[in-house]
PDB file of C-alpha atoms in Angstrom:
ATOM      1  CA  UNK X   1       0.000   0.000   0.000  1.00  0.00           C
ATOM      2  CA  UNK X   2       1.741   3.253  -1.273  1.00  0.00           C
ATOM      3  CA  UNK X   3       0.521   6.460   1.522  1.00  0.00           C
ATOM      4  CA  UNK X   4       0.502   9.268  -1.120  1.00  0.00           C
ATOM      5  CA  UNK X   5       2.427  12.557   0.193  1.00  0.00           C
ATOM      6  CA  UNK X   6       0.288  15.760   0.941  1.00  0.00           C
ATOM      7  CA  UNK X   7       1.406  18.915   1.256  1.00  0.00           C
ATOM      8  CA  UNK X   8      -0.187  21.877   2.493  1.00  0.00           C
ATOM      9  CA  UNK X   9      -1.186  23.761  -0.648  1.00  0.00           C
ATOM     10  CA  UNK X  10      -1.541  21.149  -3.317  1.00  0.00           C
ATOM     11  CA  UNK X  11      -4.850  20.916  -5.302  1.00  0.00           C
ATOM     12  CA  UNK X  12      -6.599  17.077  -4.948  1.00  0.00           C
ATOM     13  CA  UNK X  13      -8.658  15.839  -7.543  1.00  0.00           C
ATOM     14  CA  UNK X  14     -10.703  13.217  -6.192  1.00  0.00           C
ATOM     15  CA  UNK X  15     -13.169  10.715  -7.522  1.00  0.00           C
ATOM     16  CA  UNK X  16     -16.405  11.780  -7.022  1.00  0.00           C
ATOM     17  CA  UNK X  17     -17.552  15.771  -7.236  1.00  0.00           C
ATOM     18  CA  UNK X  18     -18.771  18.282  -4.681  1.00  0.00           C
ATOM     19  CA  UNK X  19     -22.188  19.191  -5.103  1.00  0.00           C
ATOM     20  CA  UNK X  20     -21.538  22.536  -6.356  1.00  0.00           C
ATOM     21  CA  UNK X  21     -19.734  20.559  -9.284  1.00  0.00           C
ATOM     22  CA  UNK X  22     -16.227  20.573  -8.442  1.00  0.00           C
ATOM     23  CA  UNK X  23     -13.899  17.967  -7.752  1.00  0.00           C
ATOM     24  CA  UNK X  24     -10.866  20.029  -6.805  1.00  0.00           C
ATOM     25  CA  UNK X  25     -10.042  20.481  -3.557  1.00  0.00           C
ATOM     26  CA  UNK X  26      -6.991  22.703  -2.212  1.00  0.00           C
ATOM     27  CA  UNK X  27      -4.950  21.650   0.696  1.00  0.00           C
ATOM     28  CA  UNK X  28      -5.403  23.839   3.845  1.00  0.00           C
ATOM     29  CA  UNK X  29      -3.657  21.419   7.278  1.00  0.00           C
ATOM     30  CA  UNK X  30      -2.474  18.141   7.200  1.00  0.00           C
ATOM     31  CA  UNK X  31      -2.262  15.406  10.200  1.00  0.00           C
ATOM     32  CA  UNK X  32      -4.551  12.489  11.092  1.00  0.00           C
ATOM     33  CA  UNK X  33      -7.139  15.242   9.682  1.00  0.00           C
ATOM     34  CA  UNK X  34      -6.883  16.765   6.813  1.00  0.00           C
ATOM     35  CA  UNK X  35      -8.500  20.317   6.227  1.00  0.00           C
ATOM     36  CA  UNK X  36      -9.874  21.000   1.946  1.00  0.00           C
ATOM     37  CA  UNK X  37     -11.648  23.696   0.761  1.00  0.00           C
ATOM     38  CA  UNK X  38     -13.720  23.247  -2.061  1.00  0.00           C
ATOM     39  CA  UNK X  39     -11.970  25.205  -5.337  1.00  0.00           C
ATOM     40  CA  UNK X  40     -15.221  25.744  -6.985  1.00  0.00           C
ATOM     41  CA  UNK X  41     -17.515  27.156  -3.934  1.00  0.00           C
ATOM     42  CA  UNK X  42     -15.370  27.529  -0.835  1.00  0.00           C
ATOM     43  CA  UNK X  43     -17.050  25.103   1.086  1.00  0.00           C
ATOM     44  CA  UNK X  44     -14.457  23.807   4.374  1.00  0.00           C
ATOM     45  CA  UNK X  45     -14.357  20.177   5.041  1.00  0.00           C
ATOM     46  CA  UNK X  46     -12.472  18.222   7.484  1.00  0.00           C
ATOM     47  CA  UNK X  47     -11.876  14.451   7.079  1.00  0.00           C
ATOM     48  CA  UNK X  48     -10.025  11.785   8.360  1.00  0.00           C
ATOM     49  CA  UNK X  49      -6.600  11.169   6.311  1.00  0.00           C
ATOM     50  CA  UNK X  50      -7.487   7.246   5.896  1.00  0.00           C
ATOM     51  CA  UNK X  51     -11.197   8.540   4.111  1.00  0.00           C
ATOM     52  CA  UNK X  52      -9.493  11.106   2.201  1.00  0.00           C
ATOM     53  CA  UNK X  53      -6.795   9.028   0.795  1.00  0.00           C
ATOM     54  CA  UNK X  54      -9.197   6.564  -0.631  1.00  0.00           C
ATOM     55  CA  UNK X  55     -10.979   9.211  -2.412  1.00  0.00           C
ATOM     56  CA  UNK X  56      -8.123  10.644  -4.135  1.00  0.00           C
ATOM     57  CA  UNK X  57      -7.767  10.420  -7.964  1.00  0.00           C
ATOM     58  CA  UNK X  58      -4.915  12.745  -8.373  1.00  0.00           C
ATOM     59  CA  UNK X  59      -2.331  15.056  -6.498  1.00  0.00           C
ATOM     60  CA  UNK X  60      -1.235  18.235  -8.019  1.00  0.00           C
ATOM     61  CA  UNK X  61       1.607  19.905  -6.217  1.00  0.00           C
ATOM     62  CA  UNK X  62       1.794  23.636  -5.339  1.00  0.00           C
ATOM     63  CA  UNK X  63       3.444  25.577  -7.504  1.00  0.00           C
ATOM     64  CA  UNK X  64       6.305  27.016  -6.347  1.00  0.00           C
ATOM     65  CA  UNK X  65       6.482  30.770  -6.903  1.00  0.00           C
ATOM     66  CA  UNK X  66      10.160  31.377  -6.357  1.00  0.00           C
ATOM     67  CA  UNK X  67      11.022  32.866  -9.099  1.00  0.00           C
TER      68      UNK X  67
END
């Protein structure tokens, strides 16, 4: 079983949509919990990281704005 890396900041795509119609998600805490808000209507949910991780379709990083 591969535990996929989150970072505070990236964008998760999961497998089913929000109700609003999104399925992006943005990264706001990590931990046992794991804090998303909703990219298309800025709803805040908190769910378990073993829930969350099942639900995932695809992580896409933060973009670094360095320079």
């Amino acid at each position: 079983m591969v535990i996929p890396k989150i970072s505070v900041g990236d964008v998760l795509e999961l497998k089913k949509p929000h109700p609003c119609g999104s399925s992006r998600f943005e990264t706001v805490r990590t931990g046992s919990d794991i804090r998303i808000i909703c990219t298309g209507c800025g709803r805040d949910l908190t769910l378990p990281r073993e829930k969350l991780e099942k639900a995932i379709k695809k992580i896409i990083p933060k973009e670094n704005s360095n320079g």
